[in-house]
Tab-separated table of C-alpha atoms and ligand atoms in Angstrom:
chain	number	residue	atom	x	y	z
R	989	MET	CA	8.969	22.415	-19.331
R	990	ARG	CA	10.846	19.218	-18.555
R	991	VAL	CA	8.183	16.754	-17.463
R	992	LEU	CA	8.911	13.433	-15.768
R	993	VAL	CA	6.173	11.111	-17.004
R	994	THR	CA	5.971	8.179	-14.608
R	995	GLY	CA	4.328	5.269	-16.386
R	996	GLY	CA	5.351	6.972	-19.647
R	997	SER	CA	5.809	3.625	-21.379
R	998	GLY	CA	2.202	2.611	-20.742
R	999	PHE	CA	-1.024	3.058	-22.647
R	1000	ILE	CA	-1.986	6.566	-21.539
R	1001	GLY	CA	1.512	7.699	-20.512
R	1002	SER	CA	2.946	7.037	-23.970
R	1003	HIS	CA	0.299	9.316	-25.498
R	1004	VAL	CA	1.077	11.925	-22.831
R	1005	VAL	CA	4.709	11.784	-23.992
R	1006	ASP	CA	3.574	12.402	-27.588
R	1007	ARG	CA	1.289	15.289	-26.658
R	1008	LEU	CA	3.955	16.904	-24.489
R	1009	LEU	CA	6.374	16.772	-27.408
R	1010	ALA	CA	3.763	18.248	-29.732
R	1011	ALA	CA	3.187	21.090	-27.258
R	1012	GLY	CA	6.914	21.898	-27.137
R	1013	HIS	CA	7.641	20.347	-23.724
R	1014	GLU	CA	10.474	17.938	-22.953
R	1015	PRO	CA	9.131	14.626	-21.623
R	1016	VAL	CA	11.332	12.210	-19.690
R	1017	ILE	CA	9.949	8.710	-19.101
R	1018	TYR	CA	10.237	7.014	-15.707
R	1019	ASP	CA	9.039	3.423	-15.933
R	1020	LEU	CA	9.933	-0.207	-15.264
R	1021	ARG	CA	10.499	-0.689	-18.974
R	1022	PRO	CA	11.364	1.406	-22.027
R	1023	SER	CA	8.424	2.576	-24.126
R	1024	PRO	CA	7.612	0.072	-26.858
R	1025	TRP	CA	5.942	2.975	-28.693
R	1026	HIS	CA	9.046	5.181	-28.852
R	1027	VAL	CA	11.706	2.723	-29.960
R	1028	ASP	CA	12.458	4.701	-33.130
R	1029	ALA	CA	11.710	8.159	-31.721
R	1030	ASP	CA	14.021	10.789	-33.141
R	1031	PRO	CA	15.337	12.407	-31.050
R	1032	ALA	CA	15.179	9.585	-28.504
R	1033	ILE	CA	12.973	10.145	-25.449
R	1034	PRO	CA	15.159	10.291	-22.322
R	1035	THR	CA	14.124	7.312	-20.216
R	1036	VAL	CA	14.926	6.353	-16.642
R	1037	ILE	CA	14.240	2.714	-15.839
R	1038	GLY	CA	13.146	2.573	-12.234
R	1039	GLU	CA	10.674	1.311	-9.669
R	1040	ILE	CA	8.073	3.866	-8.557
R	1041	THR	CA	8.551	2.992	-4.886
R	1042	ASP	CA	12.325	3.627	-5.117
R	1043	ARG	CA	12.532	7.104	-3.677
R	1044	ALA	CA	16.295	7.381	-4.120
R	1045	ALA	CA	15.997	6.509	-7.814
R	1046	LEU	CA	13.187	9.043	-8.185
R	1047	GLU	CA	15.256	11.728	-6.481
R	1048	ALA	CA	18.183	10.990	-8.802
R	1049	ALA	CA	15.896	11.161	-11.852
R	1050	LEU	CA	14.363	14.464	-10.754
R	1051	SER	CA	17.694	16.154	-10.198
R	1052	GLU	CA	19.808	14.577	-12.942
R	1053	GLN	CA	17.083	15.164	-15.538
R	1054	ARG	CA	16.457	18.739	-14.254
R	1055	ILE	CA	12.711	18.086	-13.977
R	1056	ASP	CA	10.246	20.996	-13.588
R	1057	VAL	CA	7.030	19.014	-13.138
R	1058	VAL	CA	5.950	15.400	-12.657
R	1059	ALA	CA	3.042	13.791	-14.489
R	1060	HIS	CA	2.470	10.759	-12.271
R	1061	LEU	CA	0.745	7.941	-14.118
R	1062	ALA	CA	2.682	4.815	-13.061
R	1063	ALA	CA	0.304	2.407	-11.367
R	1064	VAL	CA	-1.240	-1.020	-11.369
R	1065	ALA	CA	-4.019	0.273	-13.594
R	1066	ASP	CA	-5.916	-2.889	-14.461
R	1067	VAL	CA	-8.573	-3.623	-11.836
R	1068	ASN	CA	-8.231	-7.338	-12.524
R	1069	ASP	CA	-4.521	-7.139	-11.605
R	1070	VAL	CA	-5.476	-5.263	-8.447
R	1071	HIS	CA	-7.974	-7.982	-7.590
R	1072	ALA	CA	-5.421	-10.724	-8.209
R	1073	ASP	CA	-2.602	-9.063	-6.213
R	1074	PRO	CA	-3.992	-6.397	-3.895
R	1075	GLU	CA	-0.818	-6.018	-1.848
R	1076	THR	CA	1.308	-5.095	-4.879
R	1077	ALA	CA	-1.387	-2.692	-6.071
R	1078	GLU	CA	-1.389	-0.970	-2.698
R	1079	ILE	CA	2.403	-0.708	-2.685
R	1080	VAL	CA	2.705	0.592	-6.250
R	1081	ASN	CA	-0.320	2.881	-6.335
R	1082	SER	CA	-0.471	4.307	-2.830
R	1083	ARG	CA	3.075	4.087	-1.536
R	1084	GLY	CA	4.433	4.747	-5.022
R	1085	THR	CA	2.584	8.062	-5.055
R	1086	ALA	CA	3.913	8.856	-1.591
R	1087	ALA	CA	7.439	8.089	-2.851
R	1088	VAL	CA	6.992	10.421	-5.830
R	1089	LEU	CA	5.776	13.262	-3.613
R	1090	GLU	CA	8.500	12.686	-1.046
R	1091	ALA	CA	11.221	12.617	-3.714
R	1092	MET	CA	9.805	15.880	-5.096
R	1093	ARG	CA	9.844	17.452	-1.630
R	1094	ARG	CA	13.455	16.434	-1.046
R	1095	VAL	CA	14.704	17.579	-4.446
R	1096	GLY	CA	12.585	20.736	-4.571
R	1097	VAL	CA	10.295	19.936	-7.514
R	1098	SER	CA	7.011	21.558	-6.581
R	1099	ARG	CA	4.434	20.670	-9.237
R	1100	VAL	CA	2.675	17.347	-9.881
R	1101	VAL	CA	-0.171	16.247	-12.125
R	1102	PHE	CA	-1.709	13.069	-10.739
R	1103	ALA	CA	-3.622	10.497	-12.778
R	1104	SER	CA	-6.721	9.492	-10.836
R	1105	THR	CA	-9.923	7.924	-12.041
R	1106	ILE	CA	-13.659	8.554	-12.186
R	1107	TRP	CA	-13.968	5.252	-10.279
R	1108	VAL	CA	-13.665	7.470	-7.160
R	1109	TYR	CA	-17.381	8.188	-7.743
R	1110	SER	CA	-18.321	4.488	-7.693
R	1111	ASP	CA	-19.851	4.520	-4.226
R	1112	THR	CA	-21.670	7.852	-4.327
R	1113	GLU	CA	-25.456	7.879	-4.068
R	1114	ALA	CA	-25.949	10.616	-6.645
R	1115	ALA	CA	-26.697	9.709	-10.237
R	1116	VAL	CA	-24.902	12.841	-11.501
R	1117	VAL	CA	-21.517	13.686	-10.003
R	1118	ASP	CA	-18.836	16.343	-10.367
R	1119	GLU	CA	-15.625	17.363	-8.598
R	1120	GLU	CA	-17.566	18.812	-5.634
R	1121	THR	CA	-19.376	15.537	-4.924
R	1122	LEU	CA	-18.399	14.149	-1.510
R	1123	LEU	CA	-16.844	10.739	-1.825
R	1124	PRO	CA	-17.765	7.858	0.459
R	1125	ALA	CA	-15.145	5.197	1.210
R	1126	PRO	CA	-14.709	3.170	-1.959
R	1127	ALA	CA	-15.526	-0.512	-2.235
R	1128	HIS	CA	-12.783	-1.452	-4.692
R	1129	LEU	CA	-9.148	-1.527	-3.591
R	1130	TYR	CA	-8.062	0.010	-6.914
R	1131	THR	CA	-10.199	3.032	-6.100
R	1132	SER	CA	-8.884	3.145	-2.534
R	1133	THR	CA	-5.303	3.266	-3.801
R	1134	LYS	CA	-6.050	6.037	-6.298
R	1135	LEU	CA	-7.987	8.020	-3.716
R	1136	ALA	CA	-5.038	7.612	-1.340
R	1137	GLY	CA	-2.885	9.186	-4.052
R	1138	GLU	CA	-5.281	12.124	-4.318
R	1139	LEU	CA	-5.206	12.573	-0.544
R	1140	TYR	CA	-1.409	12.462	-0.438
R	1141	CYS	CA	-1.248	15.163	-3.122
R	1142	ARG	CA	-3.556	17.328	-1.070
R	1143	SER	CA	-1.518	16.732	2.108
R	1144	TYR	CA	1.819	17.480	0.439
R	1145	GLN	CA	0.337	20.720	-0.858
R	1146	GLU	CA	-0.885	21.714	2.575
R	1147	LEU	CA	2.232	20.650	4.468
R	1148	TYR	CA	5.036	21.285	1.961
R	1149	GLY	CA	3.624	23.577	-0.696
R	1150	ILE	CA	3.794	21.070	-3.557
R	1151	GLU	CA	1.243	22.197	-6.127
R	1152	TYR	CA	-0.954	19.438	-7.514
R	1153	THR	CA	-3.508	18.893	-10.202
R	1154	VAL	CA	-5.685	15.802	-9.840
R	1155	LEU	CA	-7.106	14.534	-13.105
R	1156	ARG	CA	-9.866	11.953	-12.779
R	1157	PHE	CA	-9.646	10.106	-16.054
R	1158	GLY	CA	-12.740	8.751	-17.737
R	1159	ILE	CA	-12.456	5.260	-19.142
R	1160	PRO	CA	-9.835	5.521	-21.886
R	1161	TYR	CA	-9.720	3.624	-25.142
R	1162	GLY	CA	-7.760	3.911	-28.365
R	1163	PRO	CA	-4.453	2.831	-29.922
R	1164	ARG	CA	-2.020	1.049	-27.540
R	1165	ALA	CA	-4.852	0.065	-25.167
R	1166	ARG	CA	-4.398	-2.982	-22.997
R	1167	GLU	CA	-5.910	-6.010	-24.647
R	1168	ALA	CA	-8.062	-6.754	-21.595
R	1169	ALA	CA	-9.980	-3.446	-21.756
R	1170	VAL	CA	-13.521	-3.578	-23.084
R	1171	VAL	CA	-13.036	-1.935	-26.499
R	1172	PRO	CA	-9.853	-3.907	-27.411
R	1173	SER	CA	-11.277	-7.174	-26.156
R	1174	PHE	CA	-14.493	-6.668	-28.144
R	1175	VAL	CA	-12.522	-5.679	-31.248
R	1176	ASN	CA	-10.124	-8.617	-30.892
R	1177	ARG	CA	-12.927	-11.092	-30.379
R	1178	ALA	CA	-14.909	-9.659	-33.261
R	1179	LEU	CA	-11.875	-9.774	-35.563
R	1180	ALA	CA	-11.362	-13.402	-34.498
R	1181	GLY	CA	-15.030	-14.184	-35.195
R	1182	GLU	CA	-15.797	-14.859	-31.505
R	1183	ALA	CA	-18.867	-13.838	-29.477
R	1184	LEU	CA	-18.776	-10.602	-27.414
R	1185	VAL	CA	-19.492	-11.209	-23.710
R	1186	LEU	CA	-21.227	-8.397	-21.786
R	1187	SER	CA	-20.691	-7.882	-18.005
R	1188	GLY	CA	-24.268	-8.153	-16.744
R	1189	ASP	CA	-26.912	-7.177	-19.266
R	1190	GLY	CA	-24.689	-4.527	-20.870
R	1191	SER	CA	-27.018	-1.660	-19.982
R	1192	GLN	CA	-24.438	0.045	-17.728
R	1193	SER	CA	-23.203	3.179	-19.430
R	1194	ARG	CA	-19.717	4.632	-19.519
R	1195	ARG	CA	-18.219	7.979	-20.365
R	1196	PHE	CA	-15.312	6.795	-22.429
R	1197	VAL	CA	-12.637	9.157	-23.523
R	1198	TYR	CA	-10.354	8.755	-26.521
R	1199	VAL	CA	-6.830	8.345	-25.225
R	1200	GLU	CA	-5.263	11.141	-27.281
R	1201	ASP	CA	-7.873	13.560	-25.936
R	1202	LEU	CA	-7.057	12.388	-22.430
R	1203	ALA	CA	-3.340	12.901	-23.033
R	1204	GLN	CA	-4.075	16.447	-24.199
R	1205	GLY	CA	-5.930	16.943	-20.910
R	1206	VAL	CA	-2.741	16.064	-19.035
R	1207	VAL	CA	-0.832	18.694	-21.030
R	1208	ASP	CA	-3.615	21.223	-20.354
R	1209	GLY	CA	-3.417	20.270	-16.665
R	1210	LEU	CA	0.046	21.862	-16.539
R	1211	ALA	CA	-1.542	25.331	-16.825
R	1212	ASP	CA	-1.304	27.698	-13.857
R	1213	VAL	CA	-5.092	27.808	-13.552
R	1214	ALA	CA	-5.027	24.087	-12.723
R	1215	VAL	CA	-2.878	24.473	-9.604
R	1216	ASN	CA	-4.463	22.677	-6.627
R	1217	ARG	CA	-7.558	21.793	-8.647
R	1218	VAL	CA	-9.342	18.542	-9.417
R	1219	TYR	CA	-10.787	17.859	-12.869
R	1220	ASN	CA	-12.853	15.114	-14.423
R	1221	LEU	CA	-11.597	14.350	-17.918
R	1222	VAL	CA	-14.627	12.750	-19.498
R	1223	SER	CA	-16.635	13.036	-22.653
R	1224	ASP	CA	-20.290	14.072	-22.571
R	1225	GLU	CA	-21.334	11.007	-24.520
R	1226	ASP	CA	-22.890	8.106	-22.611
R	1227	VAL	CA	-22.245	4.755	-24.213
R	1228	THR	CA	-23.601	1.473	-22.929
R	1229	ILE	CA	-21.511	-1.666	-23.090
R	1230	ARG	CA	-24.166	-3.145	-25.338
R	1231	GLN	CA	-23.816	-0.178	-27.735
R	1232	ILE	CA	-20.064	-0.790	-27.910
R	1233	ALA	CA	-20.681	-4.387	-28.856
R	1234	GLU	CA	-23.117	-3.259	-31.535
R	1235	LEU	CA	-20.741	-0.596	-32.873
R	1236	VAL	CA	-17.857	-3.046	-33.065
R	1237	GLY	CA	-20.162	-5.522	-34.776
R	1238	GLU	CA	-21.118	-2.822	-37.287
R	1239	TYR	CA	-17.470	-2.046	-38.144
R	1240	VAL	CA	-16.074	-5.553	-38.078
R	1241	GLY	CA	-18.979	-7.614	-39.324
R	1242	ASP	CA	-21.722	-9.758	-37.770
R	1243	VAL	CA	-20.843	-10.864	-34.249
R	1244	GLU	CA	-22.757	-12.684	-31.551
R	1245	VAL	CA	-23.391	-10.804	-28.259
R	1246	VAL	CA	-23.873	-12.843	-25.040
R	1247	VAL	CA	-24.604	-11.869	-21.422
R	1248	GLY	CA	-21.994	-12.716	-18.730
R	1249	PRO	CA	-21.614	-12.088	-14.958
R	1250	ALA	CA	-21.550	-8.504	-13.596
R	1251	ARG	CA	-18.168	-7.188	-12.336
R	1252	PRO	CA	-17.762	-6.381	-8.592
R	1253	GLY	CA	-17.193	-2.719	-7.602
R	1254	ASP	CA	-18.248	-1.543	-11.034
R	1255	LEU	CA	-18.811	2.179	-11.559
R	1256	GLY	CA	-22.364	1.459	-12.730
R	1257	SER	CA	-24.376	4.010	-14.672
R	1258	LYS	CA	-23.308	7.324	-13.195
R	1259	VAL	CA	-23.134	10.531	-15.135
R	1260	VAL	CA	-19.776	12.182	-14.466
R	1261	LEU	CA	-19.710	15.838	-15.473
R	1262	GLY	CA	-16.674	17.416	-17.103
R	1263	ALA	CA	-17.827	21.040	-17.204
R	1264	ARG	CA	-15.027	22.290	-14.956
R	1265	ALA	CA	-12.262	21.097	-17.275
R	1266	GLU	CA	-13.992	22.846	-20.157
R	1267	ALA	CA	-14.538	26.097	-18.256
R	1268	GLU	CA	-11.086	26.355	-16.667
R	1269	LEU	CA	-8.736	24.448	-18.969
R	1270	GLY	CA	-10.640	24.825	-22.226
R	1271	TRP	CA	-10.458	21.034	-22.500
R	1272	THR	CA	-13.155	18.877	-24.022
R	1273	ALA	CA	-13.035	15.397	-25.474
R	1274	GLN	CA	-12.826	16.144	-29.194
R	1275	THR	CA	-13.241	12.641	-30.573
R	1276	SER	CA	-16.689	11.041	-30.770
R	1277	PHE	CA	-16.955	7.446	-29.598
R	1278	GLY	CA	-17.832	6.184	-33.049
R	1279	GLU	CA	-14.819	7.962	-34.578
R	1280	GLY	CA	-12.520	6.764	-31.800
R	1281	VAL	CA	-13.551	3.133	-32.161
R	1282	ARG	CA	-13.062	3.371	-35.885
R	1283	ARG	CA	-9.540	4.800	-35.380
R	1284	TYR	CA	-8.781	2.035	-32.906
R	1285	ILE	CA	-9.916	-0.657	-35.319
R	1286	ASP	CA	-7.826	0.916	-38.100
R	1287	TRP	CA	-4.790	1.017	-35.796
R	1288	LYS	CA	-5.385	-2.572	-34.707
R	1289	ARG	CA	-5.665	-3.761	-38.267
R	1290	ALA	CA	-2.496	-1.864	-39.201
R	1291	GLN	CA	-0.698	-3.617	-36.322
R	1292	THR	CA	-1.772	-6.994	-37.552
R	1293	GLY	CA	-1.342	-6.148	-41.222
R	1294	GLU	CA	-5.069	-6.301	-42.028
R	1295	PRO	CA	-6.672	-3.687	-44.330
R	1296	ASP	CA	-8.168	-0.759	-42.387
R	1297	ALA	CA	-11.858	0.049	-42.123
R	1298	GLU	CA	-11.644	2.654	-44.911
R	1299	LEU	CA	-10.013	0.235	-47.348
R	1300	ALA	CA	-12.329	-2.569	-46.299
R	1301	GLY	CA	-15.267	-0.340	-47.312
R	1302	VAL	CA	-16.822	-0.222	-43.822
D	651	NAD	N1	-6.701	2.491	-18.190
D	651	NAD	C1	-7.717	2.931	-17.463
D	651	NAD	O1	-8.841	2.435	-17.594
D	651	NAD	C2	-7.549	4.080	-16.487
D	651	NAD	C3	-8.668	4.804	-16.078
D	651	NAD	C4	-8.515	5.849	-15.188
D	651	NAD	C5	-7.267	6.139	-14.688
D	651	NAD	N2	-6.178	5.418	-15.084
D	651	NAD	C6	-4.881	5.745	-14.514
D	651	NAD	O2	-4.039	6.202	-15.566
D	651	NAD	C7	-2.698	5.808	-15.315
D	651	NAD	C8	-2.102	5.096	-16.518
D	651	NAD	O3	-2.878	3.954	-16.791
D	651	NAD	P1	-2.663	3.074	-18.121
D	651	NAD	O4	-3.972	2.610	-18.533
D	651	NAD	O5	-1.813	3.821	-19.088
D	651	NAD	O6	-1.862	1.844	-17.521
D	651	NAD	P2	-0.652	1.004	-18.142
D	651	NAD	O7	-0.583	-0.262	-17.355
D	651	NAD	O8	-0.741	0.925	-19.619
D	651	NAD	O9	0.597	1.901	-17.801
D	651	NAD	C9	1.129	1.975	-16.504
D	651	NAD	C10	2.631	2.125	-16.658
D	651	NAD	O10	3.166	2.186	-15.340
D	651	NAD	C11	4.311	1.370	-15.290
D	651	NAD	N3	4.462	0.831	-13.947
D	651	NAD	C12	3.663	-0.076	-13.331
D	651	NAD	N4	4.157	-0.384	-12.137
D	651	NAD	C13	5.291	0.344	-11.979
D	651	NAD	C14	6.243	0.436	-10.961
D	651	NAD	N5	6.148	-0.315	-9.861
D	651	NAD	N6	7.289	1.275	-11.125
D	651	NAD	C15	7.422	2.009	-12.267
D	651	NAD	N7	6.544	1.961	-13.284
D	651	NAD	C16	5.487	1.124	-13.136
D	651	NAD	C17	4.038	0.235	-16.273
D	651	NAD	O11	5.250	-0.379	-16.712
D	651	NAD	C18	3.283	0.939	-17.371
D	651	NAD	O12	4.133	1.382	-18.400
D	651	NAD	C19	-2.729	4.982	-14.029
D	651	NAD	O13	-2.362	5.802	-12.949
D	651	NAD	C20	-4.160	4.559	-13.918
D	651	NAD	O14	-4.535	4.306	-12.571
D	651	NAD	C21	-6.286	4.406	-15.986
């Protein structure tokens, strides 16, 4: 299938491009910038430089590139960026998703896989949540914009027959991650010999997911069984922020861990279940957290020319 990957130059999107290629699909990137991770790709990855709110440009990309399905990942994905510029986040995330769906409707592309987030569960009362959990109005604007995207997918299916798959991503980490994310920032600080700062006491747990596993989940989300379904893509491993700091310290060397302020609108310690993705898509997160962090550190060291963990005898 020819798949338009919006946000295909980003952290997760670039891995989606790789996994699509590996699965025999033909990815086409739609992004504000070319992928820094595919500069030397052979053959080159077709890329359309465009703004996600530009419906006319999206329509042109869909028809000129003969697209079968859209994997929609373009977004303001960093909650700190959302906090700093909420209006842009609302335009890009919510209206951008509406523009994608509307361009699809006009051109006649009738299948979308939408990148959502397990942050949609942030405001639920339940300690254990799955795709059937009813969602109260979210506190964080990032979550509101992603939930709006989910709702628009549902509405376009009902009104115009566009088939959707909503994938609620767990917290991704791995090669190409944004520097501000918790694993990269801990690794960078540790490699620089600086203290690791926890948000709150660090006891909040996360279900992280290794980015290549997540990207495989997007490919699996193209299956017919996934039409008009919602899936959590999470691992079944709970990791506290403090454990991450300790793991990074173990791999990189002795580092100091200090307690900082808690983050507003945080997901907290909720257990998000991923059983549906396993049962229906056959998808599970294959990479353990320890293995994933080790691969990330090796990748990071390779980027900066340092010896990897294996060579360093870690
Ligand atoms: N990283 C996370 O923690 C996380 C967690 C859950 C869900 N998600 C979702 O996964 C998706 C990808 O996130 P990511 O971490 O790879 O983010 P990223 O910032 O690395 O990638 C986003 C990509 O979208 C592009 N983009 C941004 N604004 C655009 C615009 N106006 N027009 C066209 N392209 C634009 C960027 O250039 C970038 O390449 C997002 O939809 C995000 O909400 C991310």
